Short mmCIF file of C-alpha atoms in Angstrom, two decimals:
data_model
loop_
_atom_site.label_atom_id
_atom_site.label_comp_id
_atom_site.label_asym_id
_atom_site.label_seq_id
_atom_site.Cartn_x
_atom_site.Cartn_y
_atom_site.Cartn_z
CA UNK A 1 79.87 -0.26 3.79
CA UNK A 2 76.38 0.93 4.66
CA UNK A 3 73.59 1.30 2.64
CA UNK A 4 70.35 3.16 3.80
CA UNK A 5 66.95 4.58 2.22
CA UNK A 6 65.46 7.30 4.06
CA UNK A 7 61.71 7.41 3.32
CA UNK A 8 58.63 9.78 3.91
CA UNK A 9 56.30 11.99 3.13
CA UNK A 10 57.12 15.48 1.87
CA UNK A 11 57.83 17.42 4.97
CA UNK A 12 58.66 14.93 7.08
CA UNK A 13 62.28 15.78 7.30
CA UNK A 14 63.84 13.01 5.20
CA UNK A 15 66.61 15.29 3.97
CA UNK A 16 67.93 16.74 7.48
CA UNK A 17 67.51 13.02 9.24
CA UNK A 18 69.79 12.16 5.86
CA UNK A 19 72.08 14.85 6.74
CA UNK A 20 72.97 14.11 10.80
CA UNK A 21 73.10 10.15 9.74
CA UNK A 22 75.80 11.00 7.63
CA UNK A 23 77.57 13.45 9.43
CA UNK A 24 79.93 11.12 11.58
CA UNK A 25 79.16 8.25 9.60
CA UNK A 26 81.48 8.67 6.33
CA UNK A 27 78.36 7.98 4.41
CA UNK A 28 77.38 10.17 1.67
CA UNK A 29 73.83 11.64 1.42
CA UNK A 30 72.08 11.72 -2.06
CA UNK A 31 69.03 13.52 -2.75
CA UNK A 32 67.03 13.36 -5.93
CA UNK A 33 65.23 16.16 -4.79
CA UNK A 34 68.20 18.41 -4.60
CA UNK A 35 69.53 17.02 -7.99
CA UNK A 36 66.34 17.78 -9.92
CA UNK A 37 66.31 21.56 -7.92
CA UNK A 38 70.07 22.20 -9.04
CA UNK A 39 69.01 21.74 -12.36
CA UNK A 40 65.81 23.83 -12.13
CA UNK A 41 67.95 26.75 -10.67
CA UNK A 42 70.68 26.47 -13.59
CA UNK A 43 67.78 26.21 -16.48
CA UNK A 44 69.43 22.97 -17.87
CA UNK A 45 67.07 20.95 -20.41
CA UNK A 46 66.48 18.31 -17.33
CA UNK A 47 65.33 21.29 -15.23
CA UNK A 48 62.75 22.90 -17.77
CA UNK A 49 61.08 19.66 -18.02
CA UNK A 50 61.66 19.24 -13.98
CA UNK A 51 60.22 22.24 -13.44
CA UNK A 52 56.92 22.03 -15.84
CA UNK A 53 56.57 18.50 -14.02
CA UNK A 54 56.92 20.36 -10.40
CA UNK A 55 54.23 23.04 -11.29
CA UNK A 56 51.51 20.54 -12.37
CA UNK A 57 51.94 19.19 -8.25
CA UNK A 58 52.89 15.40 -9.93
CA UNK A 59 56.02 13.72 -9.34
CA UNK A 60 59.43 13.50 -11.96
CA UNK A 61 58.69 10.33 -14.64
CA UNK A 62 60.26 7.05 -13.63
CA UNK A 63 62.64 6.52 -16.70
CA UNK A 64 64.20 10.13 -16.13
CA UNK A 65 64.22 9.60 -11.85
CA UNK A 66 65.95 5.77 -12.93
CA UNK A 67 68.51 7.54 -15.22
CA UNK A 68 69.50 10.37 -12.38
CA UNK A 69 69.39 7.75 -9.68
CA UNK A 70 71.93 5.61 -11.98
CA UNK A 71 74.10 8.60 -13.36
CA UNK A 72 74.82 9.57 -9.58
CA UNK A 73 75.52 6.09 -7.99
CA UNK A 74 77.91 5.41 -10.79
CA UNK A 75 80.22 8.23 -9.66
CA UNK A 76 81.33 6.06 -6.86
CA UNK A 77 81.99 8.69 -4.52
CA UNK A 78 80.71 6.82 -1.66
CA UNK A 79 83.14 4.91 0.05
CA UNK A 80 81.44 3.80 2.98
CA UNK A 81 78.35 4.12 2.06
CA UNK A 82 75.26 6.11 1.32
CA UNK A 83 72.02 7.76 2.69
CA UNK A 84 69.67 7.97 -0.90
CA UNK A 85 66.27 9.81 0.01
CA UNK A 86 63.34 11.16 -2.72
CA UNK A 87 63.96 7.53 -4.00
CA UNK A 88 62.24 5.23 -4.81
CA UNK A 89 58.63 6.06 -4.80
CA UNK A 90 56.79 3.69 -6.41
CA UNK A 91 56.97 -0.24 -7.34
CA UNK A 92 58.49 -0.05 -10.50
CA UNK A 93 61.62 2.33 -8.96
CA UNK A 94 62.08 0.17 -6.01
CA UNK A 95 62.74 -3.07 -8.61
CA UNK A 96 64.86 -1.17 -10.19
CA UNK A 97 67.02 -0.07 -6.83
CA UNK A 98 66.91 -3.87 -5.71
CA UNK A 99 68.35 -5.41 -8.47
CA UNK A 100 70.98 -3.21 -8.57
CA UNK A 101 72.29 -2.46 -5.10
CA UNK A 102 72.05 -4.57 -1.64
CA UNK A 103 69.64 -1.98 0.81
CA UNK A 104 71.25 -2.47 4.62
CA UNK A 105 68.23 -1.08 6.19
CA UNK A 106 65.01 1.42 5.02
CA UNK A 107 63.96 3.79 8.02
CA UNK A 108 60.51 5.06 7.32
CA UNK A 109 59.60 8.41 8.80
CA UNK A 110 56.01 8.58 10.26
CA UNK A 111 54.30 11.89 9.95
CA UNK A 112 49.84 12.43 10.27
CA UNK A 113 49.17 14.43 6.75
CA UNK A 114 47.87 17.06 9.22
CA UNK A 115 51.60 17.79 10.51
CA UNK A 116 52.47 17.71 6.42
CA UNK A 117 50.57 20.19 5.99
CA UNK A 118 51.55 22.62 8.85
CA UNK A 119 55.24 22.07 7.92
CA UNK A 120 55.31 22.22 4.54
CA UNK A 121 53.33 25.04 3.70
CA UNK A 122 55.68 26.72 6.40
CA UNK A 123 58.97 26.23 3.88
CA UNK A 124 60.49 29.25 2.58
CA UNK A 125 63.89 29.04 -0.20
CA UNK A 126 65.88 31.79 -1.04
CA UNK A 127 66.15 31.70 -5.20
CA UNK A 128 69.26 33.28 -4.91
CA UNK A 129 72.08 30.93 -2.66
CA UNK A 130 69.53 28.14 -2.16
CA UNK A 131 69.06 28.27 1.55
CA UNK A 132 66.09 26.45 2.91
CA UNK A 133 63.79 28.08 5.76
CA UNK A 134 60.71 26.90 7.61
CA UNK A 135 58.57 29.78 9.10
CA UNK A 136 57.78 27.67 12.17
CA UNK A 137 61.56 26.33 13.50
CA UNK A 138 64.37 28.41 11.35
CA UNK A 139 63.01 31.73 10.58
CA UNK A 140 65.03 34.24 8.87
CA UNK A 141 66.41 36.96 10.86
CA UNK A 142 64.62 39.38 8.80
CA UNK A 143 60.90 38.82 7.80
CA UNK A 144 61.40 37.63 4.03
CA UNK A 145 65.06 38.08 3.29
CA UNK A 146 67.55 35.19 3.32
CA UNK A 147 70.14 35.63 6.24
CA UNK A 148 73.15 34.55 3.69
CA UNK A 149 72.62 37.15 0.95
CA UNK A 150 69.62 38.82 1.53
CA UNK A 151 67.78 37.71 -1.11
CA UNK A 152 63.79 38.35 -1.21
CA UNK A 153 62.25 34.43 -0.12
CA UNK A 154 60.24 32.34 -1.73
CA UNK A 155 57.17 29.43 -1.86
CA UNK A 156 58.81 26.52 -3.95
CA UNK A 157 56.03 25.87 -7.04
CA UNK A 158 55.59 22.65 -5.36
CA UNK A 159 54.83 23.80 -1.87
CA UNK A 160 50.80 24.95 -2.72
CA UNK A 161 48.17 23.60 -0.87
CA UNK A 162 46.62 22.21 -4.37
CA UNK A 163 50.33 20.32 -5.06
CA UNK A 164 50.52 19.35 -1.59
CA UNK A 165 47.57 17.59 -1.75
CA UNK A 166 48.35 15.86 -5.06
CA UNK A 167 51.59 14.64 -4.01
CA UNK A 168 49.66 13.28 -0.74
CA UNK A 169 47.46 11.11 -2.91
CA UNK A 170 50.03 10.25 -4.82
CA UNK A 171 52.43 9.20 -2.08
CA UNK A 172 49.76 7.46 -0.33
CA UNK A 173 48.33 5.60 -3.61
CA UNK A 174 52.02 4.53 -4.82
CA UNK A 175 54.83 5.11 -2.50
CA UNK A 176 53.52 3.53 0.91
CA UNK A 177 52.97 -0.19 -1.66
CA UNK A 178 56.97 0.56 -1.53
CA UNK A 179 57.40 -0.29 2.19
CA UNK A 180 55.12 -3.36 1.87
CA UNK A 181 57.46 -4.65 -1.00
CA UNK A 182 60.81 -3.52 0.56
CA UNK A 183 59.30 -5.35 4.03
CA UNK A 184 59.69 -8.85 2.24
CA UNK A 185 63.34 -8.26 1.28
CA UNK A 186 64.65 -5.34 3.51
CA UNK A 187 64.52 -4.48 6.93
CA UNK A 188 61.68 -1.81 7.40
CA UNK A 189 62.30 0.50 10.12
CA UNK A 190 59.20 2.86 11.44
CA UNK A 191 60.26 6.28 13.04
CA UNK A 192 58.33 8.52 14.98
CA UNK A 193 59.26 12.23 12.74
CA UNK A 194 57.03 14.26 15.36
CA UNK A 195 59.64 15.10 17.84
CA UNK A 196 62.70 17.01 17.53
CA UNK A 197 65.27 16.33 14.73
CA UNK A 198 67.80 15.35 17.59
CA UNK A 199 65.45 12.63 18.94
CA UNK A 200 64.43 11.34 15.83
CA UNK A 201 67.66 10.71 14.79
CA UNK A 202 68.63 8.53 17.97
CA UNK A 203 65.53 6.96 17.57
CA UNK A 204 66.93 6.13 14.13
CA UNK A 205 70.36 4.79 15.09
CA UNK A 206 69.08 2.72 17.70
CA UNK A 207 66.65 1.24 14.71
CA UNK A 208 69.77 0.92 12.95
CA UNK A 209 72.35 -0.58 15.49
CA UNK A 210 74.50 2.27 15.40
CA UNK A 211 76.67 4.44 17.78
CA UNK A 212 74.38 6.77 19.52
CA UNK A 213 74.07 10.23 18.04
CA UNK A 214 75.74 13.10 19.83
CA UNK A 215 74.32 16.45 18.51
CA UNK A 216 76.85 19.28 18.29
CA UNK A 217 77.32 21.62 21.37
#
């Protein structure tokens, strides 16, 4: 069984790195980001306070990010293993995830705050089937309609240039401390996230010791 936090800024493709480690792997990927956005989207009770949270530009409380984190692991649906990204961010959530569960490896995606910025502010989502878009590498076919149904696209709340630069601080203040304290217990793995999404990914299973990636034809 394998056991793997993906970390890195907003924007630095956590969630798509997540998504090609698992692909061949057996290893299921978990996002807290997508957990928290399925609830926003359905107007549960979590999502209304998600979303209030979200529009301020500060990150989800630790006691409710703890409780999703644990509701999700306990449904034991990963076999194999998992790829958890969006988690943890700070020193208090990283405690948390090491007493509970033995971390195999923690591959840290590098990206300048610069490059944040270009790709981030770049991200389009359609409200209405929840496809992502980035105006610099996946454009829609048409100029602001989602390819799937055609939906009108959309700027998450978080992705302003006044959130942004909150959840820089922020990440930079408390999440990076993570690495530091993960680095005495875990192995740390730093990877390049400025090249392609097919590179970095080799460059993260060679990191990790495992069979070389083969991206679909």
């Amino acid at each position: 069984m394998r056991k793997y936090v993906i970390m890195g800024v907003q924007g630095s493709g956590k969630g798509t790195q997540a998504e090609l480690l698992c692909q061949d792997l057996d290893l299921v990927h978990i996002s807290v980001g997508d957990i928290f956005r399925w609830h926003v989207q359905r107007h549960t009770k979590l999502g209304a306070q998600v979303r209030r949270t979200m529009n301020a530009g500060e990150l989800v409380g630790d006691d409710m990010v703890e409780s999703v984190v644990r509701d999700r692991l306990d449904q034991h649906d990963w076999n194999f293993g998992f790829v958890i990204d969006g988690f943890p961010r700070n020193g208090r959530q990283a405690e948390f995830f090491m007493e509970s569960y033995d971390i195999d490896g923690v591959i840290h995606l590098e990206l300048p705050d610069d490059e944040v910025r270009r790709r981030v502010l770049s991200r389009r989502l359609c409200p209405g089937c929840g496809m992502d878009y980035n105006l610099i590498a996946d454009r829609p076919e048409v100029d602001g309609r989602c390819d799937i149904c055609g939906t009108e696209l959309i700027t998450r709340a978080d992705d302003t240039p006044e959130a942004l630069a909150a959840r820089l601080s922020d990440y930079h203040e408390k999440t990076r401390p993570v690495l530091e304290l993960f680095g005495r217990k875990e192995v740390v793995h730093d990877v390049d996230a400025r090249p392609s999404r097919d590179e970095v990914q080799a460059s993260i299973r060679a990191a990790l010791g495992l069979p070389a990636y083969a991206p679909a034809a």
